[in-house]
Every structure is written in structure tokens, then in C-alpha cells.
mmCIF file of C-alpha atoms in Angstrom:
data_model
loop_
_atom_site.group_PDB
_atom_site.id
_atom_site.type_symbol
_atom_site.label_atom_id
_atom_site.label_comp_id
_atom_site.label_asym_id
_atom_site.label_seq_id
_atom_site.Cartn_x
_atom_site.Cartn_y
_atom_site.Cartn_z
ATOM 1 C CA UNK S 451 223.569 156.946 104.327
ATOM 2 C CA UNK S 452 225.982 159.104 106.630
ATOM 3 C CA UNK S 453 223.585 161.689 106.993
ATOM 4 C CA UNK S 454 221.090 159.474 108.175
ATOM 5 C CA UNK S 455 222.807 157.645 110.358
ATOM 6 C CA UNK S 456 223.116 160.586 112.315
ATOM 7 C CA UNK S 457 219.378 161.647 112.267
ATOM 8 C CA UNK S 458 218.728 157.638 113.365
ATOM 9 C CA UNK S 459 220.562 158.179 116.552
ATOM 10 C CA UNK S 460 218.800 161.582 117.263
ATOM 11 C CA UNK S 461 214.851 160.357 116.484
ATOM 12 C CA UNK S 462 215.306 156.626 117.507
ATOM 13 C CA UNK S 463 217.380 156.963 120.501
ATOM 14 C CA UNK S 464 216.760 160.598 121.548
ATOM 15 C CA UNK S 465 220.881 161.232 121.838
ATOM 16 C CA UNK S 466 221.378 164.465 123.080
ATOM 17 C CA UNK S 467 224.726 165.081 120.784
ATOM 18 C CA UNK S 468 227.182 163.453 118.855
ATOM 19 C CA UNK S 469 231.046 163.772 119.298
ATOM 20 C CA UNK S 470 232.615 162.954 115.608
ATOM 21 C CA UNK S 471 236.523 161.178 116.502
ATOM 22 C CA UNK S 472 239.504 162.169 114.598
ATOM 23 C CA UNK S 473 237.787 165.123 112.075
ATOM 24 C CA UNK S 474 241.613 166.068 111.223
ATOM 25 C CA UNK S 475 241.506 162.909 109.717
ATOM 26 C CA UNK S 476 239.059 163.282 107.265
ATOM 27 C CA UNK S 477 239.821 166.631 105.967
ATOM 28 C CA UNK S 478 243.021 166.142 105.102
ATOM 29 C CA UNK S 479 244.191 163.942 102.283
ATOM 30 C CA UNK S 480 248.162 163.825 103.283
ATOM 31 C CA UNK S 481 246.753 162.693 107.099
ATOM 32 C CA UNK S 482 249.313 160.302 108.464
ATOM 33 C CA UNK S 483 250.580 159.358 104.607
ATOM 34 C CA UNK S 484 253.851 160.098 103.362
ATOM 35 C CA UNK S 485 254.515 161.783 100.635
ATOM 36 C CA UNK S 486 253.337 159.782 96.853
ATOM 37 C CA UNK S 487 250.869 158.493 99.607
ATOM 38 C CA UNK S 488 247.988 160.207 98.625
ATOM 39 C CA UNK S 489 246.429 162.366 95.410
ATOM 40 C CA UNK S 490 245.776 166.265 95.720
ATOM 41 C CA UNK S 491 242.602 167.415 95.016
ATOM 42 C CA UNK S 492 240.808 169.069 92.039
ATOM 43 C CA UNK S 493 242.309 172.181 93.172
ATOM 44 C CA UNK S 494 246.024 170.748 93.922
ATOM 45 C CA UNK S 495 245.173 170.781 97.858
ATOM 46 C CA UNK S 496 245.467 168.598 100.763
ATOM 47 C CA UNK S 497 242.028 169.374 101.852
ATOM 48 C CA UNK S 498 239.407 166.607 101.584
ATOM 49 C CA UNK S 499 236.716 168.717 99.731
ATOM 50 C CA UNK S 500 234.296 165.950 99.304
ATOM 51 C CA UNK S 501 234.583 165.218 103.190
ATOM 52 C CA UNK S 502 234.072 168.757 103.954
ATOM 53 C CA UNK S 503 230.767 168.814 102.040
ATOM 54 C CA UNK S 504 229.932 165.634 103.829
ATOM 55 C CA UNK S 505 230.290 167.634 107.494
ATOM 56 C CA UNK S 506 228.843 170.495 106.396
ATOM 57 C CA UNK S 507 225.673 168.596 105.295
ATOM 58 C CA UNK S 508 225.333 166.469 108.145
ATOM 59 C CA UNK S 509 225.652 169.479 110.817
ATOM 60 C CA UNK S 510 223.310 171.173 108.329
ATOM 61 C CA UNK S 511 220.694 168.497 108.542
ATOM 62 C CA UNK S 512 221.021 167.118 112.186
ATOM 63 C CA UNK S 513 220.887 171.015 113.422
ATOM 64 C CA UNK S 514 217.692 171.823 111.089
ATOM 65 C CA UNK S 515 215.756 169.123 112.212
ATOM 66 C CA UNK S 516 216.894 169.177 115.822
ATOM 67 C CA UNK S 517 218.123 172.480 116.802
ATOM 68 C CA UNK S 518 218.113 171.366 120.435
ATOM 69 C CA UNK S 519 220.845 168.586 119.451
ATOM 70 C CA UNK S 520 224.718 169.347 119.837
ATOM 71 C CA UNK S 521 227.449 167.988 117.746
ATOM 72 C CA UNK S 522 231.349 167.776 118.569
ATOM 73 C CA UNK S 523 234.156 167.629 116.755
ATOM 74 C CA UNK S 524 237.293 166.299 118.146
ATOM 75 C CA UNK S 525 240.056 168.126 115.472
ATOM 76 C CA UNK S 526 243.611 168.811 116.136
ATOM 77 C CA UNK S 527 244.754 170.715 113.827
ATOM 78 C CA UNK S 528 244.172 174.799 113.304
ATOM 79 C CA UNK S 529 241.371 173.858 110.330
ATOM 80 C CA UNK S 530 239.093 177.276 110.459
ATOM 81 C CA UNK S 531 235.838 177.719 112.037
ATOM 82 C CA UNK S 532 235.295 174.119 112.641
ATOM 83 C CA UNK S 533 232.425 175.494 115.153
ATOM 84 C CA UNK S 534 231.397 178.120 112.537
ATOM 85 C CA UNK S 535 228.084 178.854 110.683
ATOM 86 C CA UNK S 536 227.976 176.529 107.244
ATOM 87 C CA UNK S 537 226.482 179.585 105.724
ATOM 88 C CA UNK S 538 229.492 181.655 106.954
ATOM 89 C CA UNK S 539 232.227 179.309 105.432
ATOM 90 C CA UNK S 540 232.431 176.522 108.687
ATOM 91 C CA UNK S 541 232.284 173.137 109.014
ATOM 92 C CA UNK S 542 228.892 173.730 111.228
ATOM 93 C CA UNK S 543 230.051 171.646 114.417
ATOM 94 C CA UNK S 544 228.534 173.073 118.028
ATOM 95 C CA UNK S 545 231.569 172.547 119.642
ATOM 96 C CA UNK S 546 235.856 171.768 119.007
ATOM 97 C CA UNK S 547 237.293 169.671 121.514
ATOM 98 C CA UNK S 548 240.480 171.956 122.850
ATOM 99 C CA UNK S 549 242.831 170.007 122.588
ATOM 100 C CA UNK S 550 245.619 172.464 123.594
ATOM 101 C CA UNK S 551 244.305 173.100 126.757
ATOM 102 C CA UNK S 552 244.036 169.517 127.746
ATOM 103 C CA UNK S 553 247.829 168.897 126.672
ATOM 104 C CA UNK S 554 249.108 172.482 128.421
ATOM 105 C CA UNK S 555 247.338 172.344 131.679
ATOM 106 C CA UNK S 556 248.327 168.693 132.286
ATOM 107 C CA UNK S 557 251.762 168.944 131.234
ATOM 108 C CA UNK S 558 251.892 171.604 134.034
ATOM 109 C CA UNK S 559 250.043 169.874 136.761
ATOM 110 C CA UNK S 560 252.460 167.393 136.125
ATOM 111 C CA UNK S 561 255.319 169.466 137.386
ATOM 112 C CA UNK S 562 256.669 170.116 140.793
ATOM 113 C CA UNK S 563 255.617 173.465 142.280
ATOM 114 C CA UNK S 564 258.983 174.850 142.622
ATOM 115 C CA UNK S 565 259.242 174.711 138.745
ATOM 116 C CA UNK S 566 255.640 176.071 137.916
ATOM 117 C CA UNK S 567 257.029 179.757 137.845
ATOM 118 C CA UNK S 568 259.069 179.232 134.744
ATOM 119 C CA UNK S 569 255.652 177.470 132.953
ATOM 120 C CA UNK S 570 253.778 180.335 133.324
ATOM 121 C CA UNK S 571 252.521 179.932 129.899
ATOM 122 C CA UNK S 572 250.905 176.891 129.737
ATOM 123 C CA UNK S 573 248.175 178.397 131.543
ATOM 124 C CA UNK S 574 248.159 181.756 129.962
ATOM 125 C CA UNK S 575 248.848 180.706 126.370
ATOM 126 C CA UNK S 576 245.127 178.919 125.809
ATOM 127 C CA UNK S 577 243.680 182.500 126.006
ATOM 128 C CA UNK S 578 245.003 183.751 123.211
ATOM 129 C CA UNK S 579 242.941 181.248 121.182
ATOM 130 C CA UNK S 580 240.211 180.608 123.398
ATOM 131 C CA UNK S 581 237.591 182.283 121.654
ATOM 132 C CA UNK S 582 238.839 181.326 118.175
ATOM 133 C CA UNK S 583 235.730 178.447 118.058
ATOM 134 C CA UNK S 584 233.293 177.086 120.585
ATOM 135 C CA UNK S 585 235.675 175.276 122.929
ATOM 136 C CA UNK S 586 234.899 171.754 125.068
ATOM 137 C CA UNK S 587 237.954 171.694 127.490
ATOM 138 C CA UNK S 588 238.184 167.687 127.603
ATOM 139 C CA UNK S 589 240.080 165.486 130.296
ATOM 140 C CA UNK S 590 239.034 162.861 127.795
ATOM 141 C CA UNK S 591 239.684 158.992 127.716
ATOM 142 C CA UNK S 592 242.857 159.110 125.858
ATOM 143 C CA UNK S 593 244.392 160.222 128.612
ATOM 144 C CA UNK S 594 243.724 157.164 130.848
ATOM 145 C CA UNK S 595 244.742 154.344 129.112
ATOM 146 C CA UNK S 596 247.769 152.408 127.670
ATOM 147 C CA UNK S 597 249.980 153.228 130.231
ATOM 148 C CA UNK S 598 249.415 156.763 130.478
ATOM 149 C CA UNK S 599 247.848 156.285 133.732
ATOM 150 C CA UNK S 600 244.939 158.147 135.465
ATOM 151 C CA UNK S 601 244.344 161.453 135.859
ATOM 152 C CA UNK S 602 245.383 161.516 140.015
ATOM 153 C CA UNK S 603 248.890 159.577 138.712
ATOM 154 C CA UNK S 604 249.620 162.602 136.541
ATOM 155 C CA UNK S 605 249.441 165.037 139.276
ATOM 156 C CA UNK S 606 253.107 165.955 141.099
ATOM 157 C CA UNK S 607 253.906 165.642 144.786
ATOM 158 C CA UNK S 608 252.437 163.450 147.974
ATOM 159 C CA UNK S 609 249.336 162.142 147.762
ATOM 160 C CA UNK S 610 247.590 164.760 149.667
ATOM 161 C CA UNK S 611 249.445 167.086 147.446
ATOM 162 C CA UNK S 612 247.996 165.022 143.996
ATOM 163 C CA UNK S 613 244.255 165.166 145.009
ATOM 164 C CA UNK S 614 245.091 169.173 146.363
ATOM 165 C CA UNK S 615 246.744 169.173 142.940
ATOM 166 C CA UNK S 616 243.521 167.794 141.252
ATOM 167 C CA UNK S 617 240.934 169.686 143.042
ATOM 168 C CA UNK S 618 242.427 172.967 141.917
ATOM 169 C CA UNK S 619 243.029 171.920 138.279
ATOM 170 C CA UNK S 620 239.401 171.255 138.825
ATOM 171 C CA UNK S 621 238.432 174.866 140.027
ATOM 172 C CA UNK S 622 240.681 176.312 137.667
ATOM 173 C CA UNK S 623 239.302 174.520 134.606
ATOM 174 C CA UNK S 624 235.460 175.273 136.044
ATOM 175 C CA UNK S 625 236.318 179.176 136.090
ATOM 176 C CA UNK S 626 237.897 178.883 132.245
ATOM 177 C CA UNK S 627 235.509 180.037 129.253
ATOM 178 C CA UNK S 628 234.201 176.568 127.812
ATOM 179 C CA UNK S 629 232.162 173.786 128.008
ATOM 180 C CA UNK S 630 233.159 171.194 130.897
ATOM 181 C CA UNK S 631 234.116 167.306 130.127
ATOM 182 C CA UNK S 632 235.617 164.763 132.719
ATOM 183 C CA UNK S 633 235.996 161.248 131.560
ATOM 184 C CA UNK S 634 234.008 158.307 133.579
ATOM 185 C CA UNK S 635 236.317 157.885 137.106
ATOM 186 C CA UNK S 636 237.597 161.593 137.173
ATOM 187 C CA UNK S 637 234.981 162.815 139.062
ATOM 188 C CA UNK S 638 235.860 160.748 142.123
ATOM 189 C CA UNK S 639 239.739 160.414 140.947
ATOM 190 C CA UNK S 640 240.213 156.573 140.139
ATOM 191 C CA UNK S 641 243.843 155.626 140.959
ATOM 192 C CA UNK S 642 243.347 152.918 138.515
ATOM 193 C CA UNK S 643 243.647 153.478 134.578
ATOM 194 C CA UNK S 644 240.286 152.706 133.039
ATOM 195 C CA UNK S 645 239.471 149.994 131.610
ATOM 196 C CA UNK S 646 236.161 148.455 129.498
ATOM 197 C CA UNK S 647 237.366 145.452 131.214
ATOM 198 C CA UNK S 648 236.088 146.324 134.197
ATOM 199 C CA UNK S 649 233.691 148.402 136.536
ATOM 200 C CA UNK S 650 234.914 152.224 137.764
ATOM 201 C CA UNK S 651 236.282 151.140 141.651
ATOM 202 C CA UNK S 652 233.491 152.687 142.881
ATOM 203 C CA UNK S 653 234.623 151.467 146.546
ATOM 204 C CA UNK S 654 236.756 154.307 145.994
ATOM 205 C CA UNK S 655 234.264 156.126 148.097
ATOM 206 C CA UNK S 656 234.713 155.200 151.008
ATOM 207 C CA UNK S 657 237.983 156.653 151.511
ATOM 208 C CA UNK S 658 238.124 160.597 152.501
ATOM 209 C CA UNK S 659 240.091 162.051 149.840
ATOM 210 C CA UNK S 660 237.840 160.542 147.206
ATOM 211 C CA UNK S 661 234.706 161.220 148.619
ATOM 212 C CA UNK S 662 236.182 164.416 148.929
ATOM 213 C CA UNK S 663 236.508 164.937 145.410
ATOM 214 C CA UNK S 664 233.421 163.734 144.593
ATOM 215 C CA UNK S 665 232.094 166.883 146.385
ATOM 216 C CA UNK S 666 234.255 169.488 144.956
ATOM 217 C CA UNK S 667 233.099 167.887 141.511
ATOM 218 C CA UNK S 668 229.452 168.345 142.712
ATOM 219 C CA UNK S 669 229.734 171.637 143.825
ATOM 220 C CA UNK S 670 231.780 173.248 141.319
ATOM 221 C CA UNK S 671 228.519 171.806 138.876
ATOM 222 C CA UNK S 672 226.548 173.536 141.691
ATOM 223 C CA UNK S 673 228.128 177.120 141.179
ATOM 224 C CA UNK S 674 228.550 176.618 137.536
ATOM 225 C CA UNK S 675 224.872 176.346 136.862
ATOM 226 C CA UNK S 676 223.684 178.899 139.243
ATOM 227 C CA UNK S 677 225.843 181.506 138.142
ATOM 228 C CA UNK S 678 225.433 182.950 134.378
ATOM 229 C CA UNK S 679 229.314 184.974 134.457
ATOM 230 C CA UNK S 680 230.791 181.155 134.690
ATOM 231 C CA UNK S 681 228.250 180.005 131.794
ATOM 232 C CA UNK S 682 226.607 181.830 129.610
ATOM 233 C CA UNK S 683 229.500 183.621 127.928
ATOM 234 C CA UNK S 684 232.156 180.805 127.527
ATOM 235 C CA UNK S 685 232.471 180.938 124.181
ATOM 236 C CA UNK S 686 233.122 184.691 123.791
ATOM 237 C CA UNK S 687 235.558 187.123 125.102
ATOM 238 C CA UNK S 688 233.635 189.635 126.350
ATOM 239 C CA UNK S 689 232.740 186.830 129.043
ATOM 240 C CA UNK S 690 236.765 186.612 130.333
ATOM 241 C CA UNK S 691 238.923 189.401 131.758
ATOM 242 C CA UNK S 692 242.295 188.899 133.302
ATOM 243 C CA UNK S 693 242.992 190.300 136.871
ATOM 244 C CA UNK S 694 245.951 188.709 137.564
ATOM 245 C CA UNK S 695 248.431 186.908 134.707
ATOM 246 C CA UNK S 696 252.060 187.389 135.570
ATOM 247 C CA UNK S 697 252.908 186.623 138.899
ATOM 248 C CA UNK S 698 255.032 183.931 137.917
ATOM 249 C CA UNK S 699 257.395 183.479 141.240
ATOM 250 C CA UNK S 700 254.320 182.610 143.318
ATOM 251 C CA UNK S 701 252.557 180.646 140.415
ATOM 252 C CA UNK S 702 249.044 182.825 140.798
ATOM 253 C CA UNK S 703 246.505 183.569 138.501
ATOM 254 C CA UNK S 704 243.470 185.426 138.604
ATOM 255 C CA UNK S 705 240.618 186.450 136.325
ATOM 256 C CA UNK S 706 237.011 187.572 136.212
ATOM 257 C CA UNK S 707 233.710 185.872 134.819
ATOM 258 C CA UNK S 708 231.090 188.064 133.559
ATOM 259 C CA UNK S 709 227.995 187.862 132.330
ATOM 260 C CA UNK S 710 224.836 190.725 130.964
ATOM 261 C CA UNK S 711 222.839 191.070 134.536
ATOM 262 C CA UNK S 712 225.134 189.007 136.453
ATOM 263 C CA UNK S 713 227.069 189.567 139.420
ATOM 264 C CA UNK S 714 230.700 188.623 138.362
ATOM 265 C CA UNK S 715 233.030 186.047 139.746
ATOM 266 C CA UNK S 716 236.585 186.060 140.721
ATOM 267 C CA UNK S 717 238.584 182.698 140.050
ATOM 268 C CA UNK S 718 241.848 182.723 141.507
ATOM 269 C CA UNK S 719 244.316 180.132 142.035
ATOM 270 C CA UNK S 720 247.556 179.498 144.011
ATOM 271 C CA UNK S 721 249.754 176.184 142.217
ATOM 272 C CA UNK S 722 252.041 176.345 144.987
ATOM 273 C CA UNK S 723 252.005 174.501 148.518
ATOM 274 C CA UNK S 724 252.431 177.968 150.152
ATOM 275 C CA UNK S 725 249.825 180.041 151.444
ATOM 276 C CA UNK S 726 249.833 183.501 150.493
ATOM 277 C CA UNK S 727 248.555 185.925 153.325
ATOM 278 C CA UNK S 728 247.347 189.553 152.495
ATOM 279 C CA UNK S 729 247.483 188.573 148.905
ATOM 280 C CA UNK S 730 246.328 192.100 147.196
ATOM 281 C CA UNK S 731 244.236 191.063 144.835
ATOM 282 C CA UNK S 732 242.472 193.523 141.644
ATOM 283 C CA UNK S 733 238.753 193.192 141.536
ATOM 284 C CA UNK S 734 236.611 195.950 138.993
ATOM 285 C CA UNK S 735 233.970 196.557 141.961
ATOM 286 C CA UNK S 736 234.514 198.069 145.477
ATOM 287 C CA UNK S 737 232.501 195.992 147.901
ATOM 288 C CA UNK S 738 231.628 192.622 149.458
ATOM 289 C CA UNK S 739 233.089 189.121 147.377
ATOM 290 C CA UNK S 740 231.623 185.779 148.609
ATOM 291 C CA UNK S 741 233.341 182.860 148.434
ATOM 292 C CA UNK S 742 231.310 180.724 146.906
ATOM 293 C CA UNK S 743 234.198 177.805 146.211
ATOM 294 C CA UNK S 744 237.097 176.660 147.841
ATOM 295 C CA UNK S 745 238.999 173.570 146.280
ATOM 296 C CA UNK S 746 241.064 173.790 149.995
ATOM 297 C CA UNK S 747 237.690 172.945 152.312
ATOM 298 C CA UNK S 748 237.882 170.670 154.563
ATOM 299 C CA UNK S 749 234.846 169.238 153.355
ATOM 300 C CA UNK S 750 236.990 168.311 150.287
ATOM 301 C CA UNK S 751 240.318 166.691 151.881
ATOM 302 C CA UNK S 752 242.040 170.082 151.963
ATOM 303 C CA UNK S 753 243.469 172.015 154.967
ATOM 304 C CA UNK S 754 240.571 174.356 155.605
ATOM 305 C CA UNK S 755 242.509 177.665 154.794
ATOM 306 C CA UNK S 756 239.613 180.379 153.677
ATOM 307 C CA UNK S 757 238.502 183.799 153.623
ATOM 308 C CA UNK S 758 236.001 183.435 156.492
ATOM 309 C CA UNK S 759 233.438 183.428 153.621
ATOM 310 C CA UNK S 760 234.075 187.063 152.161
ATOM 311 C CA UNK S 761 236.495 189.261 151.376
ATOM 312 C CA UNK S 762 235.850 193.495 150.703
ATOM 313 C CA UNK S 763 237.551 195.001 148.194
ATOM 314 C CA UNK S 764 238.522 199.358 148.650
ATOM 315 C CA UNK S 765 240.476 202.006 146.675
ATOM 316 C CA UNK S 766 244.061 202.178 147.498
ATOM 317 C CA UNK S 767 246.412 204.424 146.036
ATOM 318 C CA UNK S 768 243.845 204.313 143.068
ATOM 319 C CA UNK S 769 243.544 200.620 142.596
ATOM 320 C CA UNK S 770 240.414 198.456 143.901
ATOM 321 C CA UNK S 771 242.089 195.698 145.652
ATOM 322 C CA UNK S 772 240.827 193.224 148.443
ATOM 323 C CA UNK S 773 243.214 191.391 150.788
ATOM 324 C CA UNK S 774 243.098 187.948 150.171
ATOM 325 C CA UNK S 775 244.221 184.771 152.061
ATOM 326 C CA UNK S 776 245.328 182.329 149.097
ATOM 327 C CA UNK S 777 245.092 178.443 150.329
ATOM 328 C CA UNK S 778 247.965 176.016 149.057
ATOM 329 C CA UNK S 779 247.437 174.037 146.279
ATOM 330 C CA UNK S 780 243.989 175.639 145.288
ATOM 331 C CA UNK S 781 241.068 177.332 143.499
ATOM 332 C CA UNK S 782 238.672 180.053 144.940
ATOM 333 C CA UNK S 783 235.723 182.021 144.099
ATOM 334 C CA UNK S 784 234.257 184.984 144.487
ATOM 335 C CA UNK S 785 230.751 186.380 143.846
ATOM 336 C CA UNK S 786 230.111 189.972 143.820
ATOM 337 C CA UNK S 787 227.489 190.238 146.321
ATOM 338 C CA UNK S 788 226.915 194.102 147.238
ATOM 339 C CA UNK S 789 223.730 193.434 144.930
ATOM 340 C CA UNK S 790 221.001 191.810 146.235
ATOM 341 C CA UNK S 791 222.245 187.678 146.136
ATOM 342 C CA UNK S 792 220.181 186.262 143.037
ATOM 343 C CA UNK S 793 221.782 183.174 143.431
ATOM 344 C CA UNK S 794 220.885 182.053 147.464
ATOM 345 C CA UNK S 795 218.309 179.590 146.781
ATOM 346 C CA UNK S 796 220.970 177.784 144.038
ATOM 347 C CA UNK S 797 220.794 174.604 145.634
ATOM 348 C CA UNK S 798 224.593 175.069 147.106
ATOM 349 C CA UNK S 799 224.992 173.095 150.367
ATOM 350 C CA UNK S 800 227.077 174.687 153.072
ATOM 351 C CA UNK S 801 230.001 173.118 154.159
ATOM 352 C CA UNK S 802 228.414 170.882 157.204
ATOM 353 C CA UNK S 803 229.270 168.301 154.827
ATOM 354 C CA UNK S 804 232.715 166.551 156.373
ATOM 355 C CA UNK S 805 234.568 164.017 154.204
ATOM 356 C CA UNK S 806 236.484 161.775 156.532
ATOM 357 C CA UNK S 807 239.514 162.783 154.980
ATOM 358 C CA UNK S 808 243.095 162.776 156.821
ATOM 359 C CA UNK S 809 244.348 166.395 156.658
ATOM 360 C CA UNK S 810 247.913 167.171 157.383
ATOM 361 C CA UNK S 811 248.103 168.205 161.081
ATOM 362 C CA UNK S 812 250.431 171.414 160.484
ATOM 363 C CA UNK S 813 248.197 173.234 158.364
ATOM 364 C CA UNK S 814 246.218 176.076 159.461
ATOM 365 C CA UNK S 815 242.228 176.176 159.642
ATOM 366 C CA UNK S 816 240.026 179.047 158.569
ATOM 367 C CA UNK S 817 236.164 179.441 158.587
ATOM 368 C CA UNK S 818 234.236 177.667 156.156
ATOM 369 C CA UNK S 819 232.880 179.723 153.018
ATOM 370 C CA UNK S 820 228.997 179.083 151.065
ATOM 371 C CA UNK S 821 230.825 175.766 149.866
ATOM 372 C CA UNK S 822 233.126 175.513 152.481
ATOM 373 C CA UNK S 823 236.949 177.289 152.595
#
């Protein structure tokens, strides 16, 4: 019955995937009982065998009949190859929901700056398991209700500091290996929690900073899909290198996207409200970097602090290493471009675009980049 459920919503209502809720509590039988609580199975385990059969064979049958379908499993716990093959010993799911890097990266966003440095590793930590299954990196629903407030209340400082805040949590996120999933609201930061009660304040809008991030949302969906190194190899580690992972006093990190027949991209970001001139940054290839994002454009709300579009890295003392100009509170990108640009007629609009947004008056200005930094 189960089994066809699932089919029913693929062939009746042409769903593109389906996200299965608390897995973790199916395939265990001890979940959230006490002990005498429950019986071990046939085996003396905790594991639910019979639900494990059940996910197996509806992954096997929804993916046979509809290999274009996706489904999801939202698991917490360190069960084995929930995205893994059925015929290799895995539950068969498409995708895990990452539920580390959801709790990590917004416990740290949620600091002040001046305390980042000693939290390195909530940002680094998630790579040492990131390729374990085929991650979603949710900023799910959870997260914005019952008090826990929305996603813009969890970020530290001012409020130009909190949407800053966001935009690079954004761009950082964008650059990591896996699949990308804001809740409804997020994409245009909703002060409010959510509620079913009511519509998203899409009035919202018509304020700078909003708008603002309603454009760094569209354009980091822009460069995502235009560039294979930021897509096609999230869910493997040949896909990720790290350039830069333990400058902890000035709260940077750096690492490269890469891709078969691909120019490679450079996402580095600066979680402190300082901007870091001269910054000498590792790249693998001597040359010309766009910068294809800046979460710091004025476009966006931010102070317009940039790289004049492009940066060139050279050999010194037998490193490759371009000088870089690090906005506060932000995310950029760079795009190899000594090749011949594949990606020009990507649909990116230049940064023309000006969000009436109320920028601190102190802050310097730099020219715009391809999406405006």
C-alpha cells in the first residue's frame, strides 16, 4: 500500500521527489523509548529490519519506474549509506538531509565576530563527512517556528550586520559540495517566524535590504547553474579542495570548486566586519580570476568593497598567490578565466541593478564585479 502510495504521487501528480520525515525513526526500534520500551529484533538488534526492507523497496520501485524522480531522506543519526545503492547494502534514498551542517553553521552565524576565531570548526568539521552520502544542506522549516525565530533573528550583530551576516552564510553555503534548500521566506529574509497561518510578508520587498537579498539569492542560483565546478561534483570529493582552512584569528576560509572541463572557482569568505587588504590568497592556476559573486555589492545592501572584477594570481617565493581585497561580512567568487569564458552568455546580470538599500556611510566603495562587488 506504502509502495504505492509513493508511485500515486509520482504518475498522478507528476511530483518531482519525495522528502521521507524522521527516517531515524523508523529504523530504529529503541527510537525515543526507554528501555523495556520496545522488543529487539530476530537478530537481538535495535534495527527495524522489516522497515528497512520497506525503504529499500520503495526507493527500489519509485527509482525503476521513474529514474528521473528524487527521493530524500531526512535521518539524523550516522545509519550507513542511507543515499547508497540497494544492491550495494543502502537504504536507496537520492539524497540525506545534513543535518550537521545546518546545526554547525548556524550555531556559528549566531555568534559575535570577535568570538568566531575560537569556532573555527564548525565550519571545517562538515568536511570530514561531507562526502560520506549524497548531502542536501537544508535551512529547513524547523528552524523557523516555535519560538526559534527566523533565519535573519539568528544572525549576530546590527541589522546591517544580520542581513551582511546572511548574505555570506548564503555564498558560503552556495560554494559547499551539496544540494541547495532554503525554506519558503529565506530567500528574501522574513523577519517574521513562519507561519501556515498566514501569507510570507511579501511587502518585505519593498525595503532595500530585502530586495537586496532577494538578488544575492537569484544570482548565487545564477552562478550555480552556469558553472559545472559548483554543481556537478557535490557529492564527491574530488569536486572540493581546501585553499585556505586555518586562519582562525581573521575568521577566513577558502576553497576551490572543480569540475572535468571546467574552469574552477574560488569561494572565499571573511566572517568578520573587517576588511582584509592584500589578503594573499593560494589559487592552483597562475592567471586572471573573475569575480563572478560578491555577497558585499551594493546591489545587495552591502558596502560595495570588491576586487574591481578580477584579481591575477603569480608565483612568489614558489607559491601561486593573488592579492585579494576581502569585503566585511562576506562571500566571493572567483572563476578561472585565462581560458576562453564558457560561461558569458549564463544569463548573469551585471550589477546596474541598485537595491535601494541604506549602506553605512563609512565604508569604502570598490568597482562592481560580473554580479556586482
Amino acid at each position: 500500500f506504502l509502495v504505492n502510495k509513493s508511485l500515486y504521487w509520482a504518475e498522478k501528480f507528476h511530483v518531482d521527489g519525495l522528502r521521507v520525515d524522521a527516517v531515524a525513526s523508523m529504523l530504529y526500534l529503541d527510537y525515543s523509548r526507554n528501555q523495556g520500551e520496545w522488543i529487539p529484533n530476530e537478530q537481538g538488534g535495535r534495527e527495524n529490519l522489516e522497515a528497512v526492507e520497506f525503504l529499500k523497496e520503495m526507493n527500489k520501485t519509485l527509482y525503476g519506474k521513474h529514474p528521473n524522480i528524487m527521493t530524500i531522506a531526512e535521518e539524523s543519526t550516522s545509519w550507513p549509506k542511507v543515499s547508497g545503492r540497494v544492491d550495494e547494502g543502502g537504504l536507496g534514498f537520492g539524497f540525506k538531509w545534513n543535518m550537521g551542517f545546518m546545526h554547525d553553521t548556524l550555531q556559528y552565524f549566531a555568534r559575535d565576530p570577535i568570538h568566531r576565531k575560537y569556532h573555527h570548526n564548525d565550519l571545517t568539521f562538515g568536511l570530514m563527512y561531507a562526502f560520506s552520502e549524497n548531502f542536501v544542506l537544508p535551512l529547513s522549516h524547523d528552524e523557523v517556528v516555535h519560538g526559534k525565530a527566523s533565519l535573519i533573528g539568528k544572525m549576530s550583530g546590527d541589522d546591517w550586520q544580520r542581513f551582511a551576516n546572511l548574505r555570506s552564510y548564503y555564498g558560503f553555503m552556495w560554494g559547499y559540495p551539496g544540494k541547495k534548500l532554503l525554506f519558503m521566506g529565506q530567500e528574501f529574509a522574513q523577519r517574521r517566524e513562519w507561519s501556515e497561518a498566514r501569507a510570507l510578508d511579501w511587502d518585505m520587498l519593498e525595503f532595500g535590504p530585502h530586495a537586496g537579498m532577494r538578488n544575492t539569492v537569484r544570482d548565487l542560483n545564477r552562478v550555480y547553474s552556469s558553472r559545472p565546478a559548483l554543481h556537478a561534483r557535490d557529492c564527491e570529493p574530488e569536486g572540493f579542495e581546501w585553499l585556505v582552512v586555518d586562519d582562525n584569528d581573521r575568521s577566513v576560509f577558502a576553497f576551490l570548486r572543480k569540475a572535468p572541463n571546467a574552469n574552477p572557482v574560488a569561494v572565499v569568505s571573511n566572517f568578520t566586519p573587517v576588511v582584509h587588504h592584500g589578503y594573499a590568497l593560494p589559487l592552483p592556476r597562475k592567471g586572471e580570476w573573475r569575480e563572478i559573486f560578491n555577497s558585499d555589492a551594493a546591489d545587495y545592501g552591502g558596502s560595495g568593497v570588491g576586487n574591481q572584477g578580477k584579481i591575477n594570481a603569480a608565483e612568489v617565493d614558489g607559491r601561486t598567490i593573488a592579492l585579494v581585497t576581502m569585503p566585511p561580512l562576506a562571500t566571493i567568487m572567483f572563476e578561472f578565466a585565462a581560458e576562453p569564458e564558457a560561461h558569458k552568455e549564463a544569463g548573469e546580470k551585471s550589477s546596474a541593478r541598485k537595491a535601494p538599500a541604506k549602506k553605512p556611510p563609512a565604508r569604502p566603495r570598490g568597482k562592481k564585479s560580473e554580479l556586482g562587488g
